[in-house]
Structures are given as C-alpha cells and as structure tokens.
XYZ file of C-alpha atoms in Angstrom:
338
model
C 37.664 -0.960 -119.692
C 40.242 -3.714 -119.115
C 43.813 -2.460 -118.965
C 46.687 -4.783 -119.825
C 49.103 -5.344 -116.977
C 52.809 -4.830 -117.453
C 54.526 -8.177 -117.641
C 58.087 -9.412 -117.447
C 58.815 -8.625 -121.085
C 57.593 -5.019 -120.838
C 59.236 -4.208 -117.506
C 62.655 -5.550 -118.543
C 62.559 -4.800 -122.269
C 60.885 -1.435 -122.855
C 62.773 1.813 -123.254
C 62.644 4.215 -120.328
C 60.262 6.815 -121.776
C 57.748 4.239 -122.990
C 57.900 2.255 -119.766
C 57.311 5.259 -117.506
C 54.343 6.367 -119.615
C 52.808 2.901 -119.374
C 53.211 2.835 -115.579
C 51.584 6.254 -115.182
C 48.731 5.323 -117.515
C 48.128 2.028 -115.703
C 47.751 3.779 -112.354
C 45.438 6.457 -113.778
C 43.126 3.806 -115.232
C 43.195 1.225 -112.418
C 44.311 2.989 -109.200
C 46.081 -0.261 -108.211
C 48.721 1.283 -105.971
C 50.248 -2.032 -104.809
C 50.984 -3.267 -108.340
C 52.345 0.104 -109.424
C 54.716 0.207 -106.431
C 56.137 -3.195 -107.435
C 56.517 -1.909 -111.010
C 58.564 0.958 -109.594
C 60.759 -1.447 -107.601
C 61.519 -3.375 -110.808
C 62.588 -0.133 -112.506
C 64.881 0.663 -109.544
C 66.376 -2.825 -109.890
C 66.912 -2.312 -113.627
C 68.476 1.121 -113.069
C 71.111 -0.342 -110.732
C 72.126 -3.421 -112.711
C 71.628 -2.482 -116.381
C 73.456 -0.111 -118.696
C 71.421 3.067 -119.194
C 69.454 5.558 -117.139
C 66.157 4.342 -115.638
C 65.770 7.015 -112.998
C 62.268 7.428 -111.502
C 62.546 11.204 -111.221
C 59.910 11.801 -113.971
C 57.412 9.861 -111.799
C 58.180 11.715 -108.569
C 54.684 13.266 -108.355
C 53.053 9.874 -108.873
C 55.197 8.355 -106.114
C 54.288 11.139 -103.690
C 50.611 10.781 -104.527
C 50.605 7.030 -103.833
C 52.306 7.164 -100.439
C 50.556 10.314 -99.223
C 46.998 9.585 -100.347
C 46.417 5.898 -101.195
C 45.054 3.375 -98.712
C 47.910 1.709 -96.790
C 48.640 -1.989 -97.444
C 51.497 -4.429 -96.818
C 53.054 -3.875 -100.250
C 53.378 -0.141 -99.606
C 54.738 -0.825 -96.115
C 57.349 -3.329 -97.333
C 58.721 -1.192 -100.196
C 58.240 2.369 -98.945
C 61.886 2.892 -97.910
C 63.012 2.647 -101.559
C 61.265 5.985 -102.168
C 62.287 7.955 -99.080
C 64.449 10.311 -101.153
C 61.373 11.623 -102.982
C 60.055 13.260 -99.779
C 61.189 16.046 -97.507
C 61.980 14.940 -93.895
C 58.668 16.203 -92.491
C 56.757 14.597 -95.381
C 58.487 11.284 -94.768
C 57.346 11.308 -91.157
C 53.814 11.775 -92.426
C 54.228 8.708 -94.669
C 55.471 6.589 -91.761
C 52.566 7.679 -89.556
C 50.069 6.803 -92.312
C 51.513 3.343 -93.047
C 52.549 2.110 -89.583
C 51.038 2.143 -86.139
C 54.380 2.720 -84.401
C 58.132 2.905 -84.960
C 58.658 -0.751 -84.084
C 56.311 -1.923 -86.830
C 58.084 0.346 -89.292
C 61.485 -1.262 -88.599
C 60.017 -4.753 -88.662
C 58.482 -4.297 -92.133
C 61.465 -2.495 -93.682
C 64.443 -4.307 -92.115
C 65.233 -6.417 -95.212
C 64.262 -3.649 -97.626
C 66.729 -1.234 -96.003
C 69.587 -3.644 -96.824
C 68.460 -3.873 -100.438
C 68.199 -0.083 -100.625
C 71.817 0.347 -99.491
C 72.943 -2.224 -102.050
C 71.065 -0.485 -104.874
C 72.620 2.847 -103.910
C 76.084 1.272 -104.128
C 75.380 -0.336 -107.502
C 74.084 2.983 -108.850
C 77.521 4.507 -108.269
C 79.166 1.976 -110.584
C 80.093 3.475 -113.953
C 80.051 0.920 -116.790
C 83.449 0.557 -118.432
C 83.663 1.095 -122.164
C 83.803 -2.264 -123.885
C 83.227 -3.748 -127.312
C 81.259 -6.519 -125.622
C 77.660 -6.618 -124.392
C 77.048 -8.379 -121.077
C 73.961 -10.440 -120.300
C 72.922 -11.974 -116.964
C 71.600 -15.516 -117.276
C 69.978 -16.509 -113.974
C 67.975 -19.448 -112.655
C 65.061 -19.063 -110.236
C 62.523 -21.440 -108.760
C 58.817 -20.686 -108.934
C 56.351 -21.198 -106.070
C 56.054 -24.895 -107.022
C 59.819 -25.440 -106.902
C 60.224 -25.673 -110.689
C 63.340 -24.056 -112.106
C 63.235 -21.565 -114.934
C 66.019 -19.673 -116.708
C 65.789 -15.942 -117.269
C 68.153 -13.672 -119.246
C 68.538 -9.936 -118.626
C 70.143 -8.141 -121.576
C 72.713 -5.339 -121.661
C 73.783 -5.379 -118.020
C 76.815 -3.834 -116.381
C 79.970 -5.889 -116.150
C 79.907 -7.777 -112.851
C 82.170 -6.076 -110.326
C 81.177 -8.250 -107.365
C 79.529 -11.662 -107.693
C 78.103 -11.530 -104.152
C 76.563 -8.080 -104.616
C 75.035 -9.016 -107.972
C 73.502 -12.170 -106.475
C 72.062 -10.104 -103.631
C 70.515 -7.621 -106.071
C 68.879 -10.498 -107.964
C 67.246 -11.608 -104.716
C 65.164 -8.397 -104.781
C 62.992 -10.100 -107.390
C 62.005 -12.741 -104.805
C 60.196 -10.023 -102.795
C 57.813 -9.219 -105.684
C 54.484 -10.881 -106.449
C 53.622 -9.350 -109.847
C 55.420 -11.988 -111.935
C 53.186 -15.017 -112.409
C 52.671 -17.749 -115.000
C 49.395 -19.702 -114.988
C 48.693 -18.430 -111.489
C 52.081 -19.596 -110.135
C 54.432 -16.933 -108.786
C 57.792 -16.789 -110.490
C 61.097 -15.619 -108.928
C 60.126 -17.266 -105.648
C 63.683 -18.432 -104.894
C 67.058 -17.430 -106.339
C 69.358 -20.302 -107.436
C 72.336 -19.007 -109.443
C 73.483 -16.696 -112.221
C 76.263 -16.276 -114.773
C 77.369 -13.300 -116.832
C 77.917 -13.805 -120.544
C 79.569 -11.413 -122.958
C 79.290 -11.137 -126.710
C 80.399 -8.676 -129.350
C 78.607 -7.324 -132.403
C 79.781 -9.187 -135.488
C 77.979 -7.038 -138.082
C 75.564 -4.139 -138.083
C 73.466 -2.465 -140.782
C 70.913 0.296 -140.871
C 68.677 1.116 -143.812
C 69.193 4.579 -145.278
C 66.290 7.026 -144.818
C 63.950 7.256 -147.797
C 64.759 10.948 -148.354
C 68.470 10.251 -148.777
C 67.796 7.455 -151.235
C 65.723 9.771 -153.422
C 68.422 12.432 -153.395
C 71.097 9.971 -154.490
C 69.112 8.700 -157.497
C 70.586 10.025 -160.792
C 68.525 12.528 -162.694
C 66.989 11.429 -165.988
C 68.906 12.775 -168.981
C 66.907 15.164 -171.113
C 67.061 14.997 -174.947
C 69.621 17.453 -176.286
C 68.249 20.334 -178.314
C 69.832 20.815 -181.735
C 71.902 23.968 -181.855
C 70.448 26.587 -184.161
C 73.882 27.623 -185.403
C 74.586 24.116 -186.734
C 71.196 23.345 -188.312
C 70.087 26.805 -189.287
C 66.681 26.193 -187.642
C 65.293 27.531 -184.389
C 64.163 25.084 -181.716
C 60.407 24.414 -181.840
C 58.202 25.995 -179.224
C 57.630 24.006 -176.033
C 61.126 22.533 -175.915
C 63.506 23.851 -173.234
C 66.489 25.738 -174.579
C 69.865 24.387 -173.566
C 71.764 26.918 -171.525
C 75.198 28.067 -172.589
C 76.680 26.477 -169.475
C 75.328 23.055 -170.497
C 76.794 23.468 -174.003
C 80.169 24.450 -172.592
C 80.174 21.529 -170.131
C 79.270 19.116 -172.961
C 82.157 20.396 -175.066
C 84.564 20.149 -172.164
C 83.546 16.620 -171.188
C 83.410 15.274 -174.774
C 86.426 13.104 -175.657
C 88.887 14.690 -178.076
C 89.033 12.898 -181.484
C 91.680 13.614 -184.060
C 90.305 15.303 -187.176
C 90.154 12.993 -190.214
C 90.580 14.171 -193.788
C 87.494 14.347 -196.007
C 87.834 11.159 -198.003
C 84.344 10.967 -199.419
C 84.071 10.336 -203.156
C 81.921 12.554 -205.345
C 79.328 9.798 -205.403
C 79.136 9.796 -201.648
C 78.900 13.569 -201.491
C 75.870 13.446 -203.717
C 74.041 10.575 -202.050
C 74.626 11.264 -198.347
C 72.078 13.647 -196.764
C 73.249 16.941 -195.409
C 72.589 18.076 -191.870
C 69.704 20.251 -192.998
C 67.999 17.420 -194.897
C 65.373 15.214 -193.318
C 66.597 11.597 -193.041
C 63.110 10.367 -193.946
C 63.229 12.281 -197.295
C 66.580 10.738 -198.100
C 65.138 7.274 -197.469
C 62.390 7.942 -200.037
C 64.793 9.071 -202.829
C 67.394 6.379 -202.234
C 67.213 3.616 -204.905
C 65.971 0.265 -203.634
C 68.482 -2.417 -202.807
C 68.831 -5.330 -205.205
C 68.908 -8.929 -204.109
C 72.524 -9.325 -205.264
C 73.713 -6.479 -203.043
C 74.447 -7.891 -199.627
C 74.842 -5.993 -196.412
C 78.612 -6.339 -196.575
C 78.869 -5.009 -200.124
C 76.561 -2.110 -199.348
C 78.695 -1.187 -196.397
C 81.782 -1.407 -198.593
C 80.324 1.099 -201.082
C 79.905 3.627 -198.323
C 83.515 3.326 -197.237
C 85.742 6.195 -198.406
C 88.125 5.658 -201.350
C 91.603 5.569 -199.876
C 93.368 3.750 -202.705
C 95.462 6.780 -203.531
C 96.950 6.608 -200.060
C 98.069 3.003 -200.618
C 99.865 3.896 -203.923
C 101.632 6.912 -202.458
C 99.956 9.337 -204.932
C 97.704 12.249 -204.307
C 94.189 12.484 -205.590
C 95.198 15.067 -208.235
C 98.033 12.870 -209.542
C 95.662 9.938 -210.011
C 93.185 12.179 -211.869
C 95.895 13.521 -214.201
C 97.082 9.995 -214.985
C 93.564 8.917 -215.897
C 93.161 11.906 -218.253
C 96.541 11.162 -219.839
C 95.499 7.553 -220.501
C 92.225 8.663 -222.073
C 94.053 11.153 -224.332
C 96.542 8.476 -225.373
C 93.702 6.086 -226.153
C 92.091 8.684 -228.433
C 95.400 9.244 -230.259
C 95.858 5.513 -230.790
C 92.340 5.173 -232.202
C 92.986 8.052 -234.631
C 96.236 6.473 -235.860
C 94.503 3.156 -236.482
C 91.857 4.836 -238.666
C 94.511 6.552 -240.811
C 96.281 3.253 -241.446
C 93.049 1.740 -242.772
C-alpha cells in the first residue's frame, strides 16, 4: 500500500500531536529510516524557532530503534548528533561504532551538524515575550537549479539575533526531503525578514448545545381557572400550578379599576363569562346594511353622558320620570278643557 510522504505543508503546519503520529505511522509502514530522520530534524528546527512545544520526547523509542537497529547510511551519520541526548553514554558509543568505522570518520561527518546542534540548544532556551503581535519569518531560498522561491514560516519567536536566526535557517539546506518536480528545494539560503501583525477581529461559533439552551421555551396555552369559570379543566390538559398563577399576577401590569358604565341594554346583550361565545353569535340579530362598523362600535360604548352634565345616574332617571308625569298631567288638563 502506498503511503503519502510528509511534505512541506504538513511538517511546518500540523499540530504537534498529529505530526508525531504521522511520522510514527510512516516509519511503521515504510521502514524508510533516512526520510524519517530528516522529518525529525525538521521538527527540531521548528521547536527552536517557532512558538510552541515540538519536543521529540514522545518519539524517543522510535529514535532509539532507528539508530540502534536500522542499516547505517549517510543520512543517519550526518544527523545522528542531534539525537545524542536520547541515549545513555554507553548506548551512544554503540551508535557511533555501528555508524562509523573510526573516530575520525565520526568527526568528519558531524563537524557541521555539531555547530547546528549547539545553536538549536541556545535557541531552545529563548522564552517568547508576551506580545499582541504574531511574528512570521519570510525567507528566500534557491533550489538546486538556482531559482529563487519565497517561503513563509508562521508564528515564530521574535528575532533576538539576526545572525543566529539566519544560521538556523541554513539547517534546511542540509535536508533532501523537500522537492518540487524532482528539483530539491532549500538548496541555498539567500535572506529572510521578520514580519509582525496583530489580530484585528476574532470570532468563534457557539457550541450547538449552548445555542439550544438559550432558545426561549414555547409558551403553553393558559388553562382557565375553575374559580372564575365555574368549570373544571378538561382531562388531558396540564393544570397550571399555583406558582405559575402567582407569578402571572405579580408580573401583570396594574390597571386602575373603572366604574361599571354599561347600560342595561349592554348588560343584556353581552355574553357572560360562563356563556359560549359561539352561542352568543347565533342569537345576536344580524347587522343591517345601514349600520356601519363605526356606528356599531359606538353602540357598544358605555353611556357616560351623565358624567358630562355633572349629574348622577339616579338624578337623570328621576328627571325623566318627572317629565313623564308632567306630560301626563298636561294631557289630562287639555282633555278637561275640551
């Protein structure tokens, strides 16, 4: 089964846990020790120059297995000193004896790598300063054909020393895993610059569970109170608890009580609370064409004329009876005169 190699985007963009799992899986499926060792060198480079922890400690057993059991080759010889700290002193001597024929060959292969190792150790001691800005390294390299290409490494430490940072970038020129169309990239370092930028805006979608909790509950139809209607609630409908009734009374706006100004006609025609509105609609006389909506509404308005004249309802009634009595007397007098 073909296994996808780890490219530039994966090695410099993946999170630590995912990246280490991919490296371990790639070795288990391919047993390509040379490529895996260069993957590990890239992670060491990223650990020293980027913000965040990319320690290789979770892969310590894999590192020991490669250098103690795999067939020696020039890639293992060139980069072995980066991983000396993963072995005890006697184990490290075993590694040297497996990879090199003598001590002189060992120093010849690892002379440049030892300088890079010291530089990485120094960069690892740098603690990133807290800043509202994010720093990115924009560098230019030449490929094996001499063509320039620009490469950006995100979220790096703030540059403390330009010379040291440039030297760390040169580690990439010792690797052969980065290629495009068969041409090796990072063949020669040219220059770099550090750019900083701040976050202008940030948003994160709320989890689905929180959104559901914040949605308002649907209001249930209120059950008529038996004390007001004189009827019990039908079966199947939930009874309103006393706490809900109390809370409704407390939250209801207070309205000033109005006097009962309904005329006798209105008292007879308006349905009571216990009556069914549909029955009232059947007994109500039909509207005539001459009666408009406005006039019908006016008939239903309470008679408040007595309030405008400054008299009570009883005074108006007595005056009407007095006028009727006087009219009867006048009619009787007229008959006698005839």
